[in-house]
Amino acid sequence: MNRSDLALRSLSGLRLGDAFGERFLVGEPAESLDRIANRELPSGVWPWTDDTAQAHTLTEHLLSRGEVVQDELALAFAQTFLADPARGYGRGAHDLLLRIALGEDWRTLTRAAFGGMGSMGNGAAMRVAPLGAYFCHDLDAVAREAYRSAEVSHGNINAIAGAVGVAIATAGVATDKPDDELWHEILERTPPCLTRDRLAAASRLPTATVPTEAARTLGSGERLCAHDTVPFCVWIVLTSRRAGYEECLWRTLSGLGDCDTTCAIVGGMLAANEGIELPPTWLDHAEPIG
């Protein structure tokens, strides 16, 4: 499978995870936990969110350009938002993308966000798995291009590190790297910050740790930040990928939190490996792109 096909396959898994996880944001947590315990699939059509919208834009950009061209990518994200703004974008993303569409410089906007700290959100990580699949045979390129893809919307190193960590993990899953070797690559290439520290903590969790305990320790996106989203997602994939796509997604859901985003990240990472089957029944439910 060539790199374009791998990126598209990762996007398909990301879309499926996003749409599946979004259905569990409806209702009370106790109700969701019962549905998860009973492996009860949601009925009807599963709509996808801004996670898929941005991942699709990034994937199309890579297929067209072969690398991240930051000014073009920033404008593409803004145009995607304007075309369909009701996909669950956060308030900060609304403001940023609208202002980029109006012609303001993304560099100034991302650095000024959140009182000059830049966004620590998980948005750069949620869309990046197809990039990791696309460059999977060159980890230097994975790290470099993931960093550049994150910069156009997130000015905080924790958010950028989240994108790098997910992209490196995706590349390793695509190429079947052993778990220990892949953890080493992730920690070696992720910029030093709280997100990396949490990834290191995830790598040290005892093998008997269950997903609910891991979510309590690492976070599962409750704060919508990279540092409390990415480590849990990477841990799920590296400890559960051989259980298959469905089981990994159910385990991800058991952590609750930002379910559409955690499932999107996990789904995109898993699908980068062509040996991991995407469940046909789930694909029948998920809203198609376009």
PDB file of C-alpha atoms in Angstrom:
ATOM      1  CA  MET A   1       0.000   0.000   0.000  1.00  0.00           C
ATOM      2  CA  ASN A   2       1.497   3.372  -0.994  1.00  0.00           C
ATOM      3  CA  ARG A   3       1.694   6.347   1.345  1.00  0.00           C
ATOM      4  CA  SER A   4      -1.365   8.073  -0.107  1.00  0.00           C
ATOM      5  CA  ASP A   5      -3.459   4.952   0.428  1.00  0.00           C
ATOM      6  CA  LEU A   6      -2.165   4.611   3.992  1.00  0.00           C
ATOM      7  CA  ALA A   7      -3.102   8.217   4.737  1.00  0.00           C
ATOM      8  CA  LEU A   8      -6.598   7.688   3.332  1.00  0.00           C
ATOM      9  CA  ARG A   9      -6.993   4.477   5.319  1.00  0.00           C
ATOM     10  CA  SER A  10      -5.949   6.295   8.483  1.00  0.00           C
ATOM     11  CA  LEU A  11      -8.463   9.040   7.683  1.00  0.00           C
ATOM     12  CA  SER A  12     -11.186   6.417   7.317  1.00  0.00           C
ATOM     13  CA  GLY A  13     -10.357   4.962  10.728  1.00  0.00           C
ATOM     14  CA  LEU A  14     -10.238   8.445  12.232  1.00  0.00           C
ATOM     15  CA  ARG A  15     -13.641   9.337  10.777  1.00  0.00           C
ATOM     16  CA  LEU A  16     -15.114   6.090  12.059  1.00  0.00           C
ATOM     17  CA  GLY A  17     -13.703   6.608  15.559  1.00  0.00           C
ATOM     18  CA  ASP A  18     -14.844  10.234  15.641  1.00  0.00           C
ATOM     19  CA  ALA A  19     -18.399   9.375  14.578  1.00  0.00           C
ATOM     20  CA  PHE A  20     -18.580   6.395  16.962  1.00  0.00           C
ATOM     21  CA  GLY A  21     -17.228   8.294  19.962  1.00  0.00           C
ATOM     22  CA  GLU A  22     -19.451  11.321  19.354  1.00  0.00           C
ATOM     23  CA  ARG A  23     -22.537   9.173  19.927  1.00  0.00           C
ATOM     24  CA  PHE A  24     -21.404   8.558  23.516  1.00  0.00           C
ATOM     25  CA  LEU A  25     -21.303  12.261  24.363  1.00  0.00           C
ATOM     26  CA  VAL A  26     -25.099  12.135  24.402  1.00  0.00           C
ATOM     27  CA  GLY A  27     -26.798  11.444  27.753  1.00  0.00           C
ATOM     28  CA  GLU A  28     -25.473  10.920  31.270  1.00  0.00           C
ATOM     29  CA  PRO A  29     -22.068   9.309  31.949  1.00  0.00           C
ATOM     30  CA  ALA A  30     -23.675   6.426  33.849  1.00  0.00           C
ATOM     31  CA  GLU A  31     -25.872   5.659  30.846  1.00  0.00           C
ATOM     32  CA  SER A  32     -22.871   5.748  28.535  1.00  0.00           C
ATOM     33  CA  LEU A  33     -20.908   3.407  30.810  1.00  0.00           C
ATOM     34  CA  ASP A  34     -23.789   0.890  30.732  1.00  0.00           C
ATOM     35  CA  ARG A  35     -23.866   1.023  26.938  1.00  0.00           C
ATOM     36  CA  ILE A  36     -20.087   0.583  26.822  1.00  0.00           C
ATOM     37  CA  ALA A  37     -20.140  -2.357  29.242  1.00  0.00           C
ATOM     38  CA  ASN A  38     -22.834  -4.039  27.129  1.00  0.00           C
ATOM     39  CA  ARG A  39     -21.022  -3.221  23.855  1.00  0.00           C
ATOM     40  CA  GLU A  40     -24.234  -1.552  22.656  1.00  0.00           C
ATOM     41  CA  LEU A  41     -23.714   0.090  19.283  1.00  0.00           C
ATOM     42  CA  PRO A  42     -25.489   3.415  18.730  1.00  0.00           C
ATOM     43  CA  SER A  43     -28.375   3.295  16.268  1.00  0.00           C
ATOM     44  CA  GLY A  44     -28.922   5.413  13.187  1.00  0.00           C
ATOM     45  CA  VAL A  45     -26.358   7.511  11.376  1.00  0.00           C
ATOM     46  CA  TRP A  46     -23.238   8.509  13.318  1.00  0.00           C
ATOM     47  CA  PRO A  47     -22.250  12.074  12.329  1.00  0.00           C
ATOM     48  CA  TRP A  48     -18.619  13.107  12.393  1.00  0.00           C
ATOM     49  CA  THR A  49     -17.267  16.312  13.922  1.00  0.00           C
ATOM     50  CA  ASP A  50     -14.575  18.954  13.393  1.00  0.00           C
ATOM     51  CA  ASP A  51     -11.989  16.247  14.114  1.00  0.00           C
ATOM     52  CA  THR A  52     -12.777  14.592  10.794  1.00  0.00           C
ATOM     53  CA  ALA A  53     -13.290  17.881   8.964  1.00  0.00           C
ATOM     54  CA  GLN A  54      -9.775  19.037   9.820  1.00  0.00           C
ATOM     55  CA  ALA A  55      -8.187  15.611   9.279  1.00  0.00           C
ATOM     56  CA  HIS A  56      -9.768  15.446   5.831  1.00  0.00           C
ATOM     57  CA  THR A  57      -8.404  18.889   4.985  1.00  0.00           C
ATOM     58  CA  LEU A  58      -4.914  17.945   6.179  1.00  0.00           C
ATOM     59  CA  THR A  59      -4.987  14.691   4.215  1.00  0.00           C
ATOM     60  CA  GLU A  60      -6.087  16.402   1.007  1.00  0.00           C
ATOM     61  CA  HIS A  61      -3.339  18.973   1.506  1.00  0.00           C
ATOM     62  CA  LEU A  62      -0.682  16.260   1.838  1.00  0.00           C
ATOM     63  CA  LEU A  63      -1.944  14.338  -1.178  1.00  0.00           C
ATOM     64  CA  SER A  64      -1.800  17.529  -3.231  1.00  0.00           C
ATOM     65  CA  ARG A  65       1.409  19.127  -1.940  1.00  0.00           C
ATOM     66  CA  GLY A  66       3.446  16.226  -0.548  1.00  0.00           C
ATOM     67  CA  GLU A  67       4.407  18.251   2.523  1.00  0.00           C
ATOM     68  CA  VAL A  68       2.962  20.874   4.851  1.00  0.00           C
ATOM     69  CA  VAL A  69       2.862  24.305   3.244  1.00  0.00           C
ATOM     70  CA  GLN A  70       1.831  26.289   6.279  1.00  0.00           C
ATOM     71  CA  ASP A  71       0.166  29.355   4.750  1.00  0.00           C
ATOM     72  CA  GLU A  72      -1.865  27.168   2.414  1.00  0.00           C
ATOM     73  CA  LEU A  73      -2.818  24.720   5.166  1.00  0.00           C
ATOM     74  CA  ALA A  74      -3.936  27.482   7.548  1.00  0.00           C
ATOM     75  CA  LEU A  75      -6.190  28.933   4.845  1.00  0.00           C
ATOM     76  CA  ALA A  76      -7.521  25.480   3.962  1.00  0.00           C
ATOM     77  CA  PHE A  77      -8.514  24.870   7.599  1.00  0.00           C
ATOM     78  CA  ALA A  78     -10.259  28.252   7.630  1.00  0.00           C
ATOM     79  CA  GLN A  79     -12.132  27.520   4.416  1.00  0.00           C
ATOM     80  CA  THR A  80     -13.229  24.119   5.725  1.00  0.00           C
ATOM     81  CA  PHE A  81     -14.610  25.832   8.815  1.00  0.00           C
ATOM     82  CA  LEU A  82     -16.508  28.450   6.800  1.00  0.00           C
ATOM     83  CA  ALA A  83     -18.036  25.780   4.583  1.00  0.00           C
ATOM     84  CA  ASP A  84     -19.473  23.839   7.539  1.00  0.00           C
ATOM     85  CA  PRO A  85     -19.053  25.657  10.874  1.00  0.00           C
ATOM     86  CA  ALA A  86     -21.562  23.534  12.823  1.00  0.00           C
ATOM     87  CA  ARG A  87     -19.274  20.541  13.332  1.00  0.00           C
ATOM     88  CA  GLY A  88     -18.470  21.118  16.982  1.00  0.00           C
ATOM     89  CA  TYR A  89     -15.578  23.563  16.709  1.00  0.00           C
ATOM     90  CA  GLY A  90     -14.596  25.159  20.022  1.00  0.00           C
ATOM     91  CA  ARG A  91     -14.911  28.882  20.591  1.00  0.00           C
ATOM     92  CA  GLY A  92     -11.182  29.463  20.190  1.00  0.00           C
ATOM     93  CA  ALA A  93     -11.154  27.614  16.881  1.00  0.00           C
ATOM     94  CA  HIS A  94     -14.178  29.593  15.676  1.00  0.00           C
ATOM     95  CA  ASP A  95     -12.377  32.860  16.345  1.00  0.00           C
ATOM     96  CA  LEU A  96      -9.014  31.769  14.950  1.00  0.00           C
ATOM     97  CA  LEU A  97     -10.311  30.251  11.728  1.00  0.00           C
ATOM     98  CA  LEU A  98     -12.697  33.097  11.014  1.00  0.00           C
ATOM     99  CA  ARG A  99      -9.913  35.644  11.415  1.00  0.00           C
ATOM    100  CA  ILE A 100      -7.569  33.625   9.191  1.00  0.00           C
ATOM    101  CA  ALA A 101     -10.322  33.501   6.566  1.00  0.00           C
ATOM    102  CA  LEU A 102     -10.582  37.291   6.799  1.00  0.00           C
ATOM    103  CA  GLY A 103      -6.893  37.607   5.970  1.00  0.00           C
ATOM    104  CA  GLU A 104      -5.125  37.890   9.339  1.00  0.00           C
ATOM    105  CA  ASP A 105      -1.757  36.180   9.791  1.00  0.00           C
ATOM    106  CA  TRP A 106      -2.015  32.831  11.549  1.00  0.00           C
ATOM    107  CA  ARG A 107       1.424  33.358  13.101  1.00  0.00           C
ATOM    108  CA  THR A 108       0.271  36.429  15.008  1.00  0.00           C
ATOM    109  CA  LEU A 109      -3.052  34.891  15.972  1.00  0.00           C
ATOM    110  CA  THR A 110      -1.732  31.594  17.314  1.00  0.00           C
ATOM    111  CA  ARG A 111       0.988  33.246  19.394  1.00  0.00           C
ATOM    112  CA  ALA A 112      -1.432  35.765  20.893  1.00  0.00           C
ATOM    113  CA  ALA A 113      -4.104  33.241  21.870  1.00  0.00           C
ATOM    114  CA  PHE A 114      -4.852  32.607  25.531  1.00  0.00           C
ATOM    115  CA  GLY A 115      -3.026  35.658  26.799  1.00  0.00           C
ATOM    116  CA  GLY A 116       0.084  34.954  24.757  1.00  0.00           C
ATOM    117  CA  MET A 117       0.440  31.313  25.852  1.00  0.00           C
ATOM    118  CA  GLY A 118      -1.051  29.895  22.663  1.00  0.00           C
ATOM    119  CA  SER A 119      -3.603  27.114  22.619  1.00  0.00           C
ATOM    120  CA  MET A 120      -2.794  23.921  24.520  1.00  0.00           C
ATOM    121  CA  GLY A 121      -5.819  22.200  22.969  1.00  0.00           C
ATOM    122  CA  ASN A 122      -5.976  18.715  21.483  1.00  0.00           C
ATOM    123  CA  GLY A 123      -7.066  19.938  18.033  1.00  0.00           C
ATOM    124  CA  ALA A 124      -3.674  19.558  16.360  1.00  0.00           C
ATOM    125  CA  ALA A 125      -3.365  15.994  17.677  1.00  0.00           C
ATOM    126  CA  MET A 126      -6.889  14.948  16.731  1.00  0.00           C
ATOM    127  CA  ARG A 127      -6.320  15.489  12.995  1.00  0.00           C
ATOM    128  CA  VAL A 128      -2.703  14.366  12.535  1.00  0.00           C
ATOM    129  CA  ALA A 129      -2.820  10.558  12.280  1.00  0.00           C
ATOM    130  CA  PRO A 130      -3.072  10.515   8.454  1.00  0.00           C
ATOM    131  CA  LEU A 131       0.117  12.594   8.335  1.00  0.00           C
ATOM    132  CA  GLY A 132       1.905   9.982  10.448  1.00  0.00           C
ATOM    133  CA  ALA A 133       0.698   7.301   8.046  1.00  0.00           C
ATOM    134  CA  TYR A 134       1.750   9.313   4.984  1.00  0.00           C
ATOM    135  CA  PHE A 135       5.352   9.755   6.157  1.00  0.00           C
ATOM    136  CA  CYS A 136       5.548   6.487   8.126  1.00  0.00           C
ATOM    137  CA  HIS A 137       8.843   5.313   6.596  1.00  0.00           C
ATOM    138  CA  ASP A 138      10.686   8.525   7.559  1.00  0.00           C
ATOM    139  CA  LEU A 139      10.315   9.419  11.239  1.00  0.00           C
ATOM    140  CA  ASP A 140      12.320  12.608  10.831  1.00  0.00           C
ATOM    141  CA  ALA A 141       9.757  13.775   8.274  1.00  0.00           C
ATOM    142  CA  VAL A 142       6.902  12.655  10.527  1.00  0.00           C
ATOM    143  CA  ALA A 143       8.155  14.776  13.425  1.00  0.00           C
ATOM    144  CA  ARG A 144       8.983  17.789  11.249  1.00  0.00           C
ATOM    145  CA  GLU A 145       5.730  17.841   9.292  1.00  0.00           C
ATOM    146  CA  ALA A 146       3.552  17.140  12.335  1.00  0.00           C
ATOM    147  CA  TYR A 147       5.195  20.068  14.118  1.00  0.00           C
ATOM    148  CA  ARG A 148       4.530  22.323  11.124  1.00  0.00           C
ATOM    149  CA  SER A 149       0.930  21.149  10.789  1.00  0.00           C
ATOM    150  CA  ALA A 150       0.269  21.992  14.441  1.00  0.00           C
ATOM    151  CA  GLU A 151       1.868  25.433  14.364  1.00  0.00           C
ATOM    152  CA  VAL A 152      -0.760  26.895  12.026  1.00  0.00           C
ATOM    153  CA  SER A 153      -3.443  26.647  14.713  1.00  0.00           C
ATOM    154  CA  HIS A 154      -1.694  26.052  18.041  1.00  0.00           C
ATOM    155  CA  GLY A 155       0.996  28.289  19.490  1.00  0.00           C
ATOM    156  CA  ASN A 156       1.715  26.305  22.652  1.00  0.00           C
ATOM    157  CA  ILE A 157       4.430  23.646  22.688  1.00  0.00           C
ATOM    158  CA  ASN A 158       2.174  21.195  24.539  1.00  0.00           C
ATOM    159  CA  ALA A 159      -0.316  21.144  21.672  1.00  0.00           C
ATOM    160  CA  ILE A 160       2.479  20.878  19.117  1.00  0.00           C
ATOM    161  CA  ALA A 161       4.071  18.030  21.092  1.00  0.00           C
ATOM    162  CA  GLY A 162       0.712  16.246  21.157  1.00  0.00           C
ATOM    163  CA  ALA A 163       0.577  16.292  17.371  1.00  0.00           C
ATOM    164  CA  VAL A 164       4.159  15.024  17.112  1.00  0.00           C
ATOM    165  CA  GLY A 165       3.519  12.237  19.612  1.00  0.00           C
ATOM    166  CA  VAL A 166       0.394  11.006  17.820  1.00  0.00           C
ATOM    167  CA  ALA A 167       2.065  11.209  14.405  1.00  0.00           C
ATOM    168  CA  ILE A 168       5.136   9.227  15.517  1.00  0.00           C
ATOM    169  CA  ALA A 169       2.930   6.636  17.211  1.00  0.00           C
ATOM    170  CA  THR A 170       0.831   6.316  14.043  1.00  0.00           C
ATOM    171  CA  ALA A 171       3.925   5.821  11.906  1.00  0.00           C
ATOM    172  CA  GLY A 172       5.121   3.106  14.262  1.00  0.00           C
ATOM    173  CA  VAL A 173       1.772   1.328  14.180  1.00  0.00           C
ATOM    174  CA  ALA A 174       1.760   1.515  10.367  1.00  0.00           C
ATOM    175  CA  THR A 175       5.182  -0.145  10.204  1.00  0.00           C
ATOM    176  CA  ASP A 176       4.573  -2.636  13.042  1.00  0.00           C
ATOM    177  CA  LYS A 177       7.319  -1.352  15.326  1.00  0.00           C
ATOM    178  CA  PRO A 178       7.545  -3.274  18.623  1.00  0.00           C
ATOM    179  CA  ASP A 179       6.001  -1.465  21.586  1.00  0.00           C
ATOM    180  CA  ASP A 180       9.249  -0.762  23.447  1.00  0.00           C
ATOM    181  CA  GLU A 181      10.942   0.575  20.329  1.00  0.00           C
ATOM    182  CA  LEU A 182       7.940   2.725  19.493  1.00  0.00           C
ATOM    183  CA  TRP A 183       7.738   4.230  22.985  1.00  0.00           C
ATOM    184  CA  HIS A 184      11.419   5.111  22.638  1.00  0.00           C
ATOM    185  CA  GLU A 185      10.834   6.846  19.292  1.00  0.00           C
ATOM    186  CA  ILE A 186       7.838   8.775  20.631  1.00  0.00           C
ATOM    187  CA  LEU A 187       9.697  10.052  23.689  1.00  0.00           C
ATOM    188  CA  GLU A 188      12.883  10.733  21.740  1.00  0.00           C
ATOM    189  CA  ARG A 189      11.121  12.886  19.142  1.00  0.00           C
ATOM    190  CA  THR A 190       8.394  14.639  21.159  1.00  0.00           C
ATOM    191  CA  PRO A 191       9.481  18.122  22.329  1.00  0.00           C
ATOM    192  CA  PRO A 192      10.100  18.465  26.106  1.00  0.00           C
ATOM    193  CA  CYS A 193       6.979  19.747  27.890  1.00  0.00           C
ATOM    194  CA  LEU A 194       4.118  18.523  30.077  1.00  0.00           C
ATOM    195  CA  THR A 195       2.652  16.494  27.202  1.00  0.00           C
ATOM    196  CA  ARG A 196       5.911  14.604  26.811  1.00  0.00           C
ATOM    197  CA  ASP A 197       6.125  14.095  30.582  1.00  0.00           C
ATOM    198  CA  ARG A 198       2.641  12.551  30.518  1.00  0.00           C
ATOM    199  CA  LEU A 199       3.624  10.335  27.608  1.00  0.00           C
ATOM    200  CA  ALA A 200       6.601   9.142  29.646  1.00  0.00           C
ATOM    201  CA  ALA A 201       4.254   8.410  32.553  1.00  0.00           C
ATOM    202  CA  ALA A 202       1.999   6.449  30.207  1.00  0.00           C
ATOM    203  CA  SER A 203       4.961   4.354  29.059  1.00  0.00           C
ATOM    204  CA  ARG A 204       5.651   3.387  32.677  1.00  0.00           C
ATOM    205  CA  LEU A 205       2.130   2.272  33.616  1.00  0.00           C
ATOM    206  CA  PRO A 206       2.057  -1.326  34.902  1.00  0.00           C
ATOM    207  CA  THR A 207       0.958  -3.886  32.333  1.00  0.00           C
ATOM    208  CA  ALA A 208      -2.073  -4.798  34.488  1.00  0.00           C
ATOM    209  CA  THR A 209      -3.474  -1.248  34.296  1.00  0.00           C
ATOM    210  CA  VAL A 210      -7.047  -1.119  32.967  1.00  0.00           C
ATOM    211  CA  PRO A 211      -8.299   1.734  30.745  1.00  0.00           C
ATOM    212  CA  THR A 212     -10.440   3.353  33.424  1.00  0.00           C
ATOM    213  CA  GLU A 213      -7.443   3.534  35.748  1.00  0.00           C
ATOM    214  CA  ALA A 214      -5.225   4.846  32.957  1.00  0.00           C
ATOM    215  CA  ALA A 215      -7.789   7.550  32.206  1.00  0.00           C
ATOM    216  CA  ARG A 216      -7.836   8.613  35.861  1.00  0.00           C
ATOM    217  CA  THR A 217      -4.042   8.788  35.891  1.00  0.00           C
ATOM    218  CA  LEU A 218      -3.408  10.394  32.504  1.00  0.00           C
ATOM    219  CA  GLY A 219      -6.683  12.141  31.713  1.00  0.00           C
ATOM    220  CA  SER A 220      -8.928  11.353  28.758  1.00  0.00           C
ATOM    221  CA  GLY A 221      -9.585  14.790  27.335  1.00  0.00           C
ATOM    222  CA  GLU A 222     -11.741  16.275  30.070  1.00  0.00           C
ATOM    223  CA  ARG A 223      -9.764  19.527  29.812  1.00  0.00           C
ATOM    224  CA  LEU A 224      -9.636  19.376  25.997  1.00  0.00           C
ATOM    225  CA  CYS A 225      -5.857  19.844  26.234  1.00  0.00           C
ATOM    226  CA  ALA A 226      -3.157  17.846  24.471  1.00  0.00           C
ATOM    227  CA  HIS A 227      -1.473  16.793  27.698  1.00  0.00           C
ATOM    228  CA  ASP A 228      -4.640  15.194  29.098  1.00  0.00           C
ATOM    229  CA  THR A 229      -5.703  13.561  25.814  1.00  0.00           C
ATOM    230  CA  VAL A 230      -2.726  12.296  23.838  1.00  0.00           C
ATOM    231  CA  PRO A 231      -0.959  10.138  26.473  1.00  0.00           C
ATOM    232  CA  PHE A 232      -4.123   8.106  27.138  1.00  0.00           C
ATOM    233  CA  CYS A 233      -4.747   7.580  23.411  1.00  0.00           C
ATOM    234  CA  VAL A 234      -1.179   6.475  22.710  1.00  0.00           C
ATOM    235  CA  TRP A 235      -1.263   4.164  25.723  1.00  0.00           C
ATOM    236  CA  ILE A 236      -4.501   2.549  24.518  1.00  0.00           C
ATOM    237  CA  VAL A 237      -3.073   1.843  21.080  1.00  0.00           C
ATOM    238  CA  LEU A 238       0.292   0.546  22.240  1.00  0.00           C
ATOM    239  CA  THR A 239      -1.250  -1.756  24.838  1.00  0.00           C
ATOM    240  CA  SER A 240      -4.335  -2.899  22.914  1.00  0.00           C
ATOM    241  CA  ARG A 241      -3.694  -2.708  19.160  1.00  0.00           C
ATOM    242  CA  ARG A 242      -3.460  -6.486  18.816  1.00  0.00           C
ATOM    243  CA  ALA A 243      -6.982  -6.791  20.235  1.00  0.00           C
ATOM    244  CA  GLY A 244      -8.328  -5.208  17.049  1.00  0.00           C
ATOM    245  CA  TYR A 245     -10.084  -2.002  16.094  1.00  0.00           C
ATOM    246  CA  GLU A 246     -13.419  -2.627  17.808  1.00  0.00           C
ATOM    247  CA  GLU A 247     -11.973  -3.657  21.164  1.00  0.00           C
ATOM    248  CA  CYS A 248      -9.520  -0.744  21.174  1.00  0.00           C
ATOM    249  CA  LEU A 249     -12.349   1.724  20.572  1.00  0.00           C
ATOM    250  CA  TRP A 250     -14.508   0.242  23.326  1.00  0.00           C
ATOM    251  CA  ARG A 251     -11.543   0.443  25.708  1.00  0.00           C
ATOM    252  CA  THR A 252     -11.003   4.061  24.675  1.00  0.00           C
ATOM    253  CA  LEU A 253     -14.643   4.883  25.389  1.00  0.00           C
ATOM    254  CA  SER A 254     -14.437   3.413  28.876  1.00  0.00           C
ATOM    255  CA  GLY A 255     -12.236   6.385  29.833  1.00  0.00           C
ATOM    256  CA  LEU A 256     -15.105   8.746  28.927  1.00  0.00           C
ATOM    257  CA  GLY A 257     -13.817  12.334  28.647  1.00  0.00           C
ATOM    258  CA  ASP A 258     -13.631  13.876  25.155  1.00  0.00           C
ATOM    259  CA  CYS A 259     -14.934  10.701  23.531  1.00  0.00           C
ATOM    260  CA  ASP A 260     -15.151  11.824  19.917  1.00  0.00           C
ATOM    261  CA  THR A 261     -11.576  13.126  19.953  1.00  0.00           C
ATOM    262  CA  THR A 262      -9.999  10.228  21.843  1.00  0.00           C
ATOM    263  CA  CYS A 263     -11.750   7.761  19.552  1.00  0.00           C
ATOM    264  CA  ALA A 264     -10.753   9.773  16.473  1.00  0.00           C
ATOM    265  CA  ILE A 265      -7.093   9.740  17.519  1.00  0.00           C
ATOM    266  CA  VAL A 266      -7.121   6.037  18.371  1.00  0.00           C
ATOM    267  CA  GLY A 267      -9.091   5.127  15.241  1.00  0.00           C
ATOM    268  CA  GLY A 268      -6.727   7.041  12.968  1.00  0.00           C
ATOM    269  CA  MET A 269      -3.660   5.485  14.549  1.00  0.00           C
ATOM    270  CA  LEU A 270      -4.977   1.931  14.289  1.00  0.00           C
ATOM    271  CA  ALA A 271      -6.204   2.200  10.713  1.00  0.00           C
ATOM    272  CA  ALA A 272      -2.725   3.212   9.535  1.00  0.00           C
ATOM    273  CA  ASN A 273      -1.871  -0.482   9.801  1.00  0.00           C
ATOM    274  CA  GLU A 274      -3.427  -2.250   6.834  1.00  0.00           C
ATOM    275  CA  GLY A 275      -3.662  -5.479   8.809  1.00  0.00           C
ATOM    276  CA  ILE A 276      -6.175  -3.988  11.264  1.00  0.00           C
ATOM    277  CA  GLU A 277      -9.692  -4.412   9.885  1.00  0.00           C
ATOM    278  CA  LEU A 278     -12.274  -1.656  10.142  1.00  0.00           C
ATOM    279  CA  PRO A 279     -15.620  -3.220  11.166  1.00  0.00           C
ATOM    280  CA  PRO A 280     -18.056  -3.173   8.201  1.00  0.00           C
ATOM    281  CA  THR A 281     -21.135  -2.749  10.405  1.00  0.00           C
ATOM    282  CA  TRP A 282     -19.625   0.361  11.975  1.00  0.00           C
ATOM    283  CA  LEU A 283     -18.700   1.756   8.569  1.00  0.00           C
ATOM    284  CA  ASP A 284     -22.331   1.349   7.510  1.00  0.00           C
ATOM    285  CA  HIS A 285     -23.365   3.659  10.379  1.00  0.00           C
ATOM    286  CA  ALA A 286     -20.699   6.347  10.007  1.00  0.00           C
ATOM    287  CA  GLU A 287     -21.542   9.463   8.021  1.00  0.00           C
ATOM    288  CA  PRO A 288     -19.497   9.511   4.800  1.00  0.00           C
ATOM    289  CA  ILE A 289     -17.251  12.420   3.869  1.00  0.00           C
ATOM    290  CA  GLY A 290     -18.623  14.467   1.001  1.00  0.00           C
TER     291      GLY A 290
END
